[in-house]
Coordinates of C-alpha atoms in Angstrom, one line a residue:
M1 CA 1.2 -31.3 11.5
Q2 CA 3.4 -28.3 12.2
A3 CA 6.4 -27.5 10.1
Y4 CA 9.3 -26.5 12.3
S5 CA 12.4 -24.7 11.0
A6 CA 15.9 -26.0 11.8
V7 CA 16.6 -22.4 12.9
S8 CA 14.7 -22.1 16.3
L9 CA 13.8 -19.0 18.2
A10 CA 16.5 -19.9 20.7
D11 CA 19.0 -20.0 17.9
Q12 CA 18.0 -16.4 17.2
G13 CA 18.5 -15.4 20.8
F14 CA 14.8 -15.4 21.7
V15 CA 14.3 -17.5 24.8
T16 CA 10.7 -18.4 25.8
E17 CA 8.8 -21.1 27.6
A18 CA 5.7 -20.3 25.5
K19 CA 4.0 -23.0 23.5
Q20 CA 5.1 -22.4 20.0
H21 CA 2.8 -22.9 17.0
W22 CA 4.8 -23.1 13.8
N23 CA 3.5 -22.5 10.3
L24 CA -0.1 -23.4 11.0
G25 CA -2.6 -23.3 8.2
T26 CA -5.8 -21.3 8.0
G27 CA -8.1 -23.7 9.8
P28 CA -5.9 -24.1 12.9
L29 CA -5.2 -20.4 13.1
V30 CA -8.9 -19.5 12.9
E31 CA -9.6 -22.1 15.6
A32 CA -6.9 -20.6 17.8
A33 CA -8.1 -17.1 17.3
I34 CA -11.6 -18.0 18.4
R35 CA -10.4 -20.1 21.3
K36 CA -8.4 -17.1 22.5
G37 CA -11.3 -14.7 22.1
E38 CA -9.6 -12.7 19.4
G39 CA -12.6 -12.6 17.1
M40 CA -15.7 -14.4 15.9
L41 CA -16.9 -16.2 12.7
A42 CA -19.3 -14.3 10.5
K43 CA -22.4 -16.0 9.1
D44 CA -20.7 -16.8 5.8
G45 CA -17.3 -17.8 7.1
P46 CA -14.9 -14.9 7.5
L47 CA -13.1 -14.2 10.8
V48 CA -14.1 -10.8 12.2
V49 CA -11.7 -9.0 14.5
A50 CA -11.4 -5.5 16.0
T51 CA -8.0 -3.7 16.3
G52 CA -9.0 -1.3 19.1
K53 CA -7.9 2.3 19.0
H54 CA -5.4 1.8 16.2
T55 CA -7.5 1.3 13.1
G56 CA -4.7 2.3 10.7
R57 CA -0.9 2.7 10.7
S58 CA 0.8 4.7 13.4
A59 CA 3.0 6.7 11.1
T60 CA 4.4 9.0 13.8
D61 CA 5.5 6.0 15.9
K62 CA 7.8 4.4 13.3
F63 CA 11.6 4.6 13.6
I64 CA 14.7 3.4 11.8
V65 CA 17.9 2.7 13.7
R66 CA 20.5 5.2 12.6
D67 CA 23.9 3.5 12.4
A68 CA 26.8 2.9 10.0
E69 CA 24.5 0.9 7.7
T70 CA 21.8 3.6 7.4
E71 CA 23.6 6.9 8.1
N72 CA 24.1 7.6 4.4
T73 CA 21.5 5.4 2.8
V74 CA 18.3 6.4 4.5
W75 CA 16.4 9.6 3.6
W76 CA 16.2 11.0 7.1
G77 CA 13.3 13.4 7.9
K78 CA 9.8 13.5 9.2
T79 CA 9.0 10.2 7.4
N80 CA 12.2 8.3 8.2
V81 CA 12.8 9.2 11.9
P82 CA 16.0 8.0 13.5
M83 CA 16.3 5.9 16.6
S84 CA 19.7 5.4 18.3
P85 CA 21.3 1.9 18.5
E86 CA 21.2 2.3 22.3
H87 CA 17.5 2.9 22.5
F88 CA 16.9 0.0 20.1
A89 CA 19.0 -2.3 22.3
A90 CA 16.8 -1.4 25.3
L91 CA 13.7 -2.0 23.3
K92 CA 15.0 -5.3 22.1
A93 CA 15.9 -6.4 25.6
D94 CA 12.3 -5.6 26.8
F95 CA 10.8 -7.4 23.8
Q96 CA 12.9 -10.5 24.7
A97 CA 11.7 -10.2 28.3
A98 CA 8.1 -9.9 27.1
L99 CA 8.5 -13.1 24.9
K100 CA 9.6 -15.0 28.0
E101 CA 6.3 -14.2 29.7
K102 CA 4.0 -15.3 26.9
N103 CA 2.0 -18.6 27.2
E104 CA 1.6 -19.0 23.4
L105 CA 3.4 -17.7 20.3
F106 CA 2.6 -18.2 16.6
V107 CA 5.5 -18.3 14.2
A108 CA 5.3 -18.1 10.4
D109 CA 8.2 -18.5 7.9
L110 CA 7.4 -16.6 4.7
Y111 CA 8.7 -14.9 1.6
G112 CA 8.5 -11.2 0.8
G113 CA 8.5 -11.2 -3.0
S114 CA 7.4 -13.8 -5.6
Q115 CA 10.4 -13.6 -8.0
P116 CA 12.8 -16.1 -6.4
E117 CA 16.0 -14.2 -7.1
Y118 CA 14.7 -11.1 -5.4
R119 CA 12.6 -12.4 -2.5
V120 CA 13.6 -12.1 1.1
N121 CA 13.0 -14.8 3.8
V122 CA 10.9 -13.3 6.6
R123 CA 10.1 -14.9 10.0
V124 CA 7.1 -13.4 11.9
I125 CA 6.5 -14.0 15.6
N126 CA 3.1 -13.1 16.9
E127 CA 1.2 -13.3 20.2
Y128 CA -2.2 -13.1 18.4
A129 CA -3.3 -16.0 16.3
W130 CA -5.2 -13.8 13.9
H131 CA -2.1 -11.7 13.3
N132 CA -0.3 -14.8 12.3
L133 CA -3.2 -15.7 9.9
F134 CA -3.1 -12.2 8.5
I135 CA 0.6 -12.2 7.7
R136 CA 0.5 -15.8 6.4
T137 CA -2.3 -14.6 4.1
L138 CA -0.5 -11.4 3.0
L139 CA 3.0 -12.7 2.3
V140 CA 4.1 -15.5 0.0
R141 CA 3.9 -19.0 1.5
P142 CA 6.8 -21.4 0.9
D143 CA 6.1 -24.9 -0.1
A144 CA 5.9 -27.2 3.0
E145 CA 8.9 -29.3 2.0
V146 CA 11.3 -26.3 2.3
L147 CA 10.1 -25.0 5.7
G148 CA 12.4 -27.4 7.6
D149 CA 15.5 -25.7 6.1
F150 CA 14.1 -22.2 6.2
A151 CA 16.7 -19.6 7.4
P152 CA 15.2 -16.2 8.2
E153 CA 16.9 -13.2 6.8
Y154 CA 14.7 -10.7 8.6
T155 CA 12.5 -11.2 11.7
I156 CA 9.4 -9.3 12.8
I157 CA 8.2 -9.6 16.4
D158 CA 4.7 -8.1 16.8
L159 CA 3.4 -7.8 20.4
P160 CA 0.2 -5.7 20.6
T161 CA 0.1 -5.9 24.4
F162 CA 3.7 -4.5 24.7
R163 CA 3.8 -0.9 26.0
A164 CA 6.9 1.1 25.0
D165 CA 8.5 3.6 27.3
P166 CA 9.4 6.8 25.4
E167 CA 12.2 7.8 27.8
R168 CA 13.8 4.3 27.8
H169 CA 13.2 3.5 24.2
G170 CA 13.5 6.8 22.5
C171 CA 10.1 6.7 20.9
R172 CA 7.0 9.0 21.0
S173 CA 4.4 7.0 22.8
E174 CA 3.5 3.5 24.1
T175 CA 3.3 2.4 20.4
V176 CA 6.4 1.7 18.5
I177 CA 7.5 0.3 15.1
A178 CA 11.3 0.1 15.2
V179 CA 13.3 -1.1 12.1
N180 CA 16.9 -2.2 12.4
F181 CA 18.5 -2.9 9.0
T182 CA 21.8 -3.9 10.6
E183 CA 20.3 -6.6 12.9
K184 CA 17.6 -7.3 10.3
L185 CA 15.0 -7.1 13.1
I186 CA 11.7 -5.2 13.3
L187 CA 9.9 -4.7 16.6
I188 CA 6.2 -3.8 16.6
G189 CA 4.4 -3.0 19.9
G190 CA 1.4 -1.3 21.3
T191 CA -0.8 -1.6 18.2
A192 CA -3.1 -4.4 17.0
Y193 CA -3.4 -3.0 13.5
A194 CA -2.1 -5.9 11.4
G195 CA -1.1 -3.7 8.4
E196 CA 2.0 -2.6 10.3
M197 CA 3.6 -6.0 9.6
K198 CA 3.0 -6.0 5.8
K199 CA 4.2 -2.5 5.4
S200 CA 7.3 -3.4 7.3
V201 CA 8.1 -6.0 4.8
F202 CA 7.4 -3.5 2.0
G203 CA 9.9 -1.2 3.7
I204 CA 12.5 -3.9 3.8
L205 CA 12.2 -4.6 0.0
N206 CA 12.1 -0.8 -0.7
Y207 CA 15.5 -0.6 1.0
L208 CA 17.1 -3.7 -0.6
L209 CA 15.9 -3.8 -4.2
P210 CA 17.0 -0.5 -5.7
V211 CA 20.6 -1.6 -5.1
K212 CA 19.9 -4.6 -7.3
G213 CA 18.3 -2.4 -10.0
V214 CA 14.8 -3.5 -9.2
M215 CA 12.0 -0.9 -8.9
P216 CA 9.9 -1.4 -5.8
M217 CA 6.4 0.0 -6.2
H218 CA 3.3 0.8 -4.1
C219 CA 0.9 -0.4 -6.8
S220 CA -1.5 -3.0 -8.0
A221 CA -0.9 -4.9 -11.3
N222 CA -2.8 -7.1 -13.7
I223 CA -2.3 -8.7 -17.2
G224 CA -4.6 -8.5 -20.2
S225 CA -5.4 -11.3 -22.7
R226 CA -2.5 -10.1 -24.9
G227 CA 0.0 -10.5 -22.2
D228 CA 0.0 -6.7 -21.5
T229 CA 0.8 -5.8 -17.9
A230 CA -0.6 -2.7 -16.4
V231 CA 0.6 -1.1 -13.1
F232 CA -1.6 1.0 -11.0
F233 CA 0.0 3.5 -8.5
G234 CA -2.2 5.1 -5.9
L235 CA -2.7 6.0 -2.3
S236 CA -5.3 4.5 -0.1
G237 CA -8.8 5.3 -1.3
T238 CA -7.9 6.0 -4.9
G239 CA -9.2 2.6 -6.3
K240 CA -5.9 0.7 -6.6
T241 CA -7.4 -2.6 -5.3
T242 CA -10.8 -2.1 -6.9
L243 CA -9.6 -1.3 -10.4
S244 CA -7.0 -4.0 -10.6
A245 CA -9.6 -6.7 -9.6
D246 CA -11.0 -6.8 -13.2
A247 CA -12.5 -10.1 -14.2
S248 CA -11.3 -9.6 -17.8
R249 CA -7.7 -9.3 -16.7
T250 CA -5.4 -11.6 -14.7
L251 CA -4.5 -10.1 -11.2
I252 CA -0.8 -10.1 -10.2
G253 CA -1.4 -8.3 -7.0
D254 CA -3.2 -5.4 -5.3
D255 CA -0.6 -3.4 -3.4
E256 CA 3.1 -4.0 -3.6
H257 CA 5.3 -5.1 -6.5
G258 CA 8.8 -5.1 -7.9
W259 CA 9.8 -4.3 -11.6
S260 CA 12.8 -6.3 -12.6
D261 CA 14.4 -6.7 -16.1
T262 CA 12.2 -9.7 -16.7
A263 CA 9.0 -9.3 -14.7
V264 CA 6.5 -7.4 -12.6
F265 CA 6.3 -9.5 -9.4
N266 CA 4.0 -9.3 -6.4
F267 CA 5.7 -8.9 -3.0
E268 CA 2.7 -10.6 -1.5
G269 CA 0.5 -13.7 -1.7
G270 CA -2.7 -12.0 -0.6
C271 CA -4.8 -8.8 -0.8
Y272 CA -5.8 -6.2 1.7
A273 CA -8.8 -4.2 0.6
K274 CA -10.9 -1.5 2.1
M275 CA -14.3 -2.8 3.1
I276 CA -16.3 0.3 4.1
R277 CA -19.4 0.6 1.8
L278 CA -18.1 -2.1 -0.4
S279 CA -20.6 -2.7 -3.3
A280 CA -21.5 -6.0 -4.8
D281 CA -22.4 -4.3 -8.1
A282 CA -19.3 -2.1 -8.4
E283 CA -16.7 -4.5 -6.9
P284 CA -18.2 -8.0 -7.2
E285 CA -14.8 -9.9 -7.0
I286 CA -13.8 -8.2 -3.7
F287 CA -17.3 -8.3 -2.3
A288 CA -17.4 -12.1 -2.8
T289 CA -14.4 -12.5 -0.5
T290 CA -16.5 -11.2 2.4
K291 CA -18.4 -14.5 2.3
R292 CA -15.5 -16.9 2.4
F293 CA -13.7 -18.8 5.1
G294 CA -10.1 -17.7 5.2
T295 CA -10.9 -14.0 4.9
V296 CA -10.1 -11.8 7.9
L297 CA -12.3 -8.7 8.3
E298 CA -10.9 -6.0 10.5
N299 CA -13.2 -3.5 12.2
V300 CA -16.2 -4.6 10.3
V301 CA -19.4 -4.3 12.4
I302 CA -21.0 -7.7 13.1
D303 CA -24.2 -8.6 14.8
P304 CA -23.1 -11.0 17.7
E305 CA -26.4 -13.0 17.5
T306 CA -27.0 -13.4 13.7
R307 CA -23.4 -13.0 12.8
E308 CA -24.4 -10.8 9.9
I309 CA -21.8 -8.2 8.9
D310 CA -22.6 -4.6 7.9
L311 CA -20.1 -3.2 5.5
D312 CA -21.8 0.2 5.5
D313 CA -21.4 0.8 9.3
A314 CA -18.3 2.9 10.1
T315 CA -18.8 2.8 13.8
L316 CA -15.5 1.0 14.4
A317 CA -13.5 2.5 11.6
E318 CA -13.8 4.3 8.3
N319 CA -10.7 2.2 7.4
S320 CA -12.3 -1.2 7.8
R321 CA -10.3 -3.8 5.9
G322 CA -10.4 -7.3 4.6
S323 CA -7.4 -9.6 4.0
Y324 CA -7.7 -12.7 1.8
P325 CA -5.5 -15.0 -0.3
I326 CA -5.0 -13.7 -3.8
D327 CA -6.5 -16.8 -5.3
F328 CA -9.9 -15.7 -3.8
I329 CA -10.0 -13.3 -6.8
P330 CA -11.0 -15.1 -10.0
N331 CA -8.3 -15.2 -12.7
A332 CA -5.4 -14.4 -10.3
S333 CA -1.9 -15.2 -11.5
E334 CA -0.6 -18.6 -10.2
D335 CA 2.9 -17.3 -10.1
N336 CA 2.1 -13.8 -8.7
L337 CA 4.1 -12.3 -11.6
G338 CA 3.8 -11.1 -15.2
P339 CA 5.7 -9.5 -18.1
V340 CA 7.2 -6.0 -17.7
P341 CA 4.5 -3.4 -18.1
Q342 CA 3.1 -1.7 -21.2
N343 CA 1.0 0.8 -19.3
I344 CA 1.4 2.7 -16.0
I345 CA -1.6 4.4 -14.3
F346 CA -1.3 7.0 -11.6
L347 CA -4.5 7.0 -9.6
T348 CA -5.6 10.1 -7.7
A349 CA -8.8 10.9 -5.9
D350 CA -8.9 14.7 -6.6
A351 CA -11.4 16.1 -4.1
Y352 CA -11.0 19.5 -5.7
G353 CA -12.7 18.3 -8.9
V354 CA -10.0 19.9 -11.0
L355 CA -8.2 17.0 -12.8
P356 CA -9.8 15.2 -15.8
P357 CA -10.9 11.6 -15.5
I358 CA -7.9 10.5 -17.6
A359 CA -4.8 12.2 -19.1
R360 CA -1.8 10.9 -21.0
L361 CA 1.7 11.7 -19.7
T362 CA 5.1 12.0 -21.2
P363 CA 7.9 10.1 -19.3
E364 CA 9.0 13.4 -17.8
Q365 CA 5.5 14.3 -16.6
A366 CA 5.2 10.7 -15.3
M367 CA 8.3 11.3 -13.1
Y368 CA 6.9 14.6 -12.0
H369 CA 3.6 13.1 -10.9
F370 CA 5.3 10.0 -9.4
L371 CA 7.5 12.2 -7.2
S372 CA 4.5 14.3 -6.3
G373 CA 2.2 11.4 -5.4
Y374 CA -0.9 13.6 -5.3
T375 CA -4.3 12.8 -4.0
A376 CA -6.8 14.8 -1.9
R377 CA -8.5 14.1 1.4
V378 CA -12.1 15.1 1.7
A379 CA -13.2 17.7 4.3
G380 CA -13.2 16.4 7.9
T381 CA -15.9 16.3 10.5
E382 CA -14.6 19.2 12.6
I383 CA -16.8 22.3 12.8
G384 CA -15.7 24.8 10.2
V385 CA -13.6 22.4 8.1
T386 CA -15.3 22.6 4.6
E387 CA -12.4 22.4 2.1
P388 CA -10.6 19.4 0.7
S389 CA -6.9 19.1 1.5
A390 CA -4.1 18.1 -0.9
T391 CA -1.9 15.2 0.1
F392 CA 1.4 14.7 -1.6
S393 CA 3.0 11.3 -0.7
T394 CA 6.2 10.9 -2.6
C395 CA 6.3 7.9 -5.0
F396 CA 2.7 7.2 -3.9
G397 CA 4.1 5.6 -0.8
A398 CA 6.5 8.0 1.1
P399 CA 6.0 6.3 4.5
F400 CA 7.5 3.1 3.1
M401 CA 10.4 4.5 1.1
P402 CA 13.6 4.5 3.2
R403 CA 15.9 5.9 0.4
H404 CA 15.7 9.3 -1.2
P405 CA 12.8 9.7 -3.6
S406 CA 15.1 10.4 -6.5
V407 CA 16.4 6.9 -6.2
Y408 CA 12.9 5.5 -7.0
G409 CA 12.0 8.3 -9.4
N410 CA 15.1 7.8 -11.6
L411 CA 14.6 4.0 -11.6
L412 CA 11.0 4.6 -12.8
K413 CA 12.1 7.0 -15.5
Q414 CA 14.8 4.6 -16.8
R415 CA 12.4 1.7 -17.0
I416 CA 9.7 3.8 -18.7
N417 CA 12.1 4.9 -21.4
K418 CA 13.7 1.5 -21.8
G419 CA 10.3 -0.3 -22.2
G420 CA 8.4 2.4 -24.2
V421 CA 5.7 2.4 -21.5
T422 CA 2.6 4.6 -21.9
C423 CA 1.7 6.5 -18.7
W424 CA -1.7 7.8 -17.7
L425 CA -3.1 9.9 -14.8
V426 CA -6.6 8.8 -13.8
N427 CA -8.8 10.9 -11.4
T428 CA -11.2 8.7 -9.4
G429 CA -12.2 11.7 -7.3
W430 CA -14.7 14.4 -7.9
T431 CA -16.3 15.9 -11.0
G432 CA -18.7 18.8 -11.5
G433 CA -17.2 20.7 -8.5
K434 CA -15.1 20.0 -5.4
Y435 CA -16.2 17.6 -2.6
G436 CA -19.5 18.8 -1.2
V437 CA -20.5 20.4 -4.5
G438 CA -19.7 17.9 -7.2
S439 CA -20.1 14.2 -7.2
R440 CA -17.7 11.2 -7.2
M441 CA -16.5 10.1 -10.6
P442 CA -18.7 7.2 -11.8
I443 CA -16.7 4.0 -11.6
K444 CA -18.2 2.9 -14.9
V445 CA -16.7 6.0 -16.6
T446 CA -13.3 5.2 -15.0
R447 CA -13.4 1.6 -16.1
A448 CA -14.5 2.5 -19.6
L449 CA -11.6 5.0 -19.9
L450 CA -9.1 2.5 -18.4
N451 CA -10.2 -0.3 -20.8
A452 CA -9.7 2.1 -23.7
A453 CA -6.2 3.0 -22.4
L454 CA -5.2 -0.6 -21.8
D455 CA -6.5 -2.0 -25.1
G456 CA -4.7 0.8 -27.0
S457 CA -7.8 2.4 -28.6
L458 CA -7.5 5.6 -26.5
N459 CA -4.2 6.3 -28.3
N460 CA -6.2 6.8 -31.5
V461 CA -8.6 9.6 -30.3
E462 CA -8.1 13.3 -30.5
F463 CA -6.3 14.9 -27.5
R464 CA -6.1 18.5 -26.2
I465 CA -3.4 20.0 -24.0
D466 CA -4.7 20.9 -20.5
P467 CA -3.9 24.6 -20.0
N468 CA -3.1 24.2 -16.3
F469 CA -1.1 20.9 -16.2
G470 CA 0.2 20.5 -19.7
F471 CA -0.8 16.9 -20.1
E472 CA -2.9 15.4 -22.9
V473 CA -6.6 14.9 -22.3
P474 CA -8.9 13.1 -24.7
V475 CA -11.6 15.2 -26.4
A476 CA -14.0 12.4 -27.1
V477 CA -14.1 8.7 -26.2
P478 CA -16.7 6.3 -27.5
G479 CA -19.2 5.4 -24.8
V480 CA -18.2 8.3 -22.5
N481 CA -20.0 11.6 -22.2
D482 CA -17.7 14.3 -23.8
Q483 CA -18.5 16.8 -21.1
I484 CA -17.0 14.7 -18.3
L485 CA -13.7 14.6 -20.1
D486 CA -13.3 18.4 -19.6
P487 CA -13.5 19.1 -15.8
R488 CA -14.1 22.8 -16.4
A489 CA -17.2 22.1 -18.5
T490 CA -18.7 20.1 -15.6
W491 CA -18.6 23.1 -13.2
A492 CA -21.6 25.4 -13.1
D493 CA -19.3 28.2 -11.9
K494 CA -16.4 28.3 -14.4
G495 CA -14.7 31.2 -12.5
A496 CA -14.7 29.0 -9.4
Y497 CA -13.1 26.2 -11.4
D498 CA -10.3 28.5 -12.6
V499 CA -9.5 29.7 -9.1
T500 CA -9.5 26.2 -7.7
A501 CA -7.3 24.9 -10.6
A502 CA -4.8 27.7 -10.0
K503 CA -4.7 26.9 -6.3
L504 CA -4.0 23.2 -6.9
A505 CA -1.4 23.9 -9.5
Q506 CA 0.4 26.2 -7.0
Q507 CA 0.3 23.4 -4.4
F508 CA 2.0 21.1 -6.9
V509 CA 4.7 23.6 -7.6
D510 CA 5.3 24.4 -3.9
N511 CA 5.5 20.7 -3.0
F512 CA 7.9 19.9 -5.9
A513 CA 10.4 22.5 -4.8
Q514 CA 12.0 19.9 -2.5
F515 CA 13.0 17.8 -5.6
A516 CA 14.3 20.6 -7.8
D517 CA 18.0 19.8 -7.1
H518 CA 17.5 16.1 -7.8
V519 CA 15.8 16.1 -11.3
D520 CA 16.8 17.4 -14.7
A521 CA 15.4 20.4 -16.5
S522 CA 12.9 18.3 -18.6
V523 CA 11.2 17.0 -15.4
L524 CA 11.1 20.5 -13.9
A525 CA 9.5 21.8 -17.2
S526 CA 6.6 19.3 -16.5
A527 CA 5.3 21.5 -13.7
P528 CA 1.9 23.1 -14.0
K529 CA 2.1 26.4 -16.0
M530 CA 1.3 28.9 -13.2
A531 CA 0.9 31.9 -15.5
E532 CA -1.8 30.2 -17.6
A533 CA -3.5 28.8 -14.5
A534 CA -3.6 32.3 -12.9
E535 CA -5.1 33.8 -16.1

């Protein structure tokens, strides 16, 4: 039975003759997706779909309406690009016209945020059944008895078949993601990549929560047996989802959280993991979700006859994804929240092979690396491109941070100092040389070092000061080869290491120049020591 809200689409000004499906469960949404030809069931139960040309976020097609609400609160620039209220009005009118032409619409009333006093009511309107299943899986699902009185605070309309007009709508292409904080409306068109919806909710909370003193974070989080919460910051591909899905710890969530005075709470009710080359040995908990009904697999190759999936095949996308309810992971938190953290881990996939597998940071160094948000992309497939490239994404999530980075950085520093939190930098990237020369850091080494950090035993070993970056690096850890702890020692050509380390250190310094006027001297002093690096 469908659960309708007392607040209808018409009450919101959205008039349509479409058949409306409200707050359907997993089974009916899967059936609708198959009936509409949106995907097919794999052998073991997941729904497999393809997103077409957009297999990731369309970062350059996202806009925020610039008006009295946002003029002095949004950090305008290449990440937060303005759209005029007039252009948004035209876009909204065309979305309303498009809604009138639909035969079917799927509506889900959901929460963004698991801590009741900080959550936001979000209504999502979809033309694709699988999109509705995706967002219902990824956000927090209200109890059925409250849906009748659900009043949406923010509304997302996602129409992949809509084509924007750059001249009329003030956008860049036929794809558009337009956020209006005054009207509390987000319009997504011209892309079937479902992640745009979840990141839009993340953006909403990143805008709202700092005013309430809550730290929004692009991170995963879990809890140990002693009630010790750990938070894992990291960009895509650094291991954020993998490392938080540890059978020995309780999972709070894999991607987006808030840090209040009393808790770390998940913004979501599901997980969104990379699927390409997923290993049953290295990532058993996540791999198991690929064999369950209720999981949605995006751009995973499937044999149409046998319905076997091939997670190693990147034909459709390198960024193949799986979404599944958080309770598909064993030992997940029932409440999607836990105590305030004792440890913070910054994950980076250093393709230069310069950073150690783990380092301990001071609070000032933590703020420096948080604002830097470093990882490195591996060399591309173009002829002549052989070098890794550094990526600095402020706060480990610049595309989703509407306010100035210093707002989030200062909140983090305050909370670290208030809670006596221990901070670590973990390199899940390369060792023994840069990408193409060295090898990927063994996940068993990463897990062993993380376990030692989280159980406190790593604080009892001997540390050295890294000459380039100034942070503390363990000299020896039981069960881990000593050599791998010193990245320079793993390189055959020590001179090449020194040159590469100096280059990366300079990139950190150059990138951080944009924050120099927004941090105090102690944070600036946490920069890599260029003179020593050059020597």
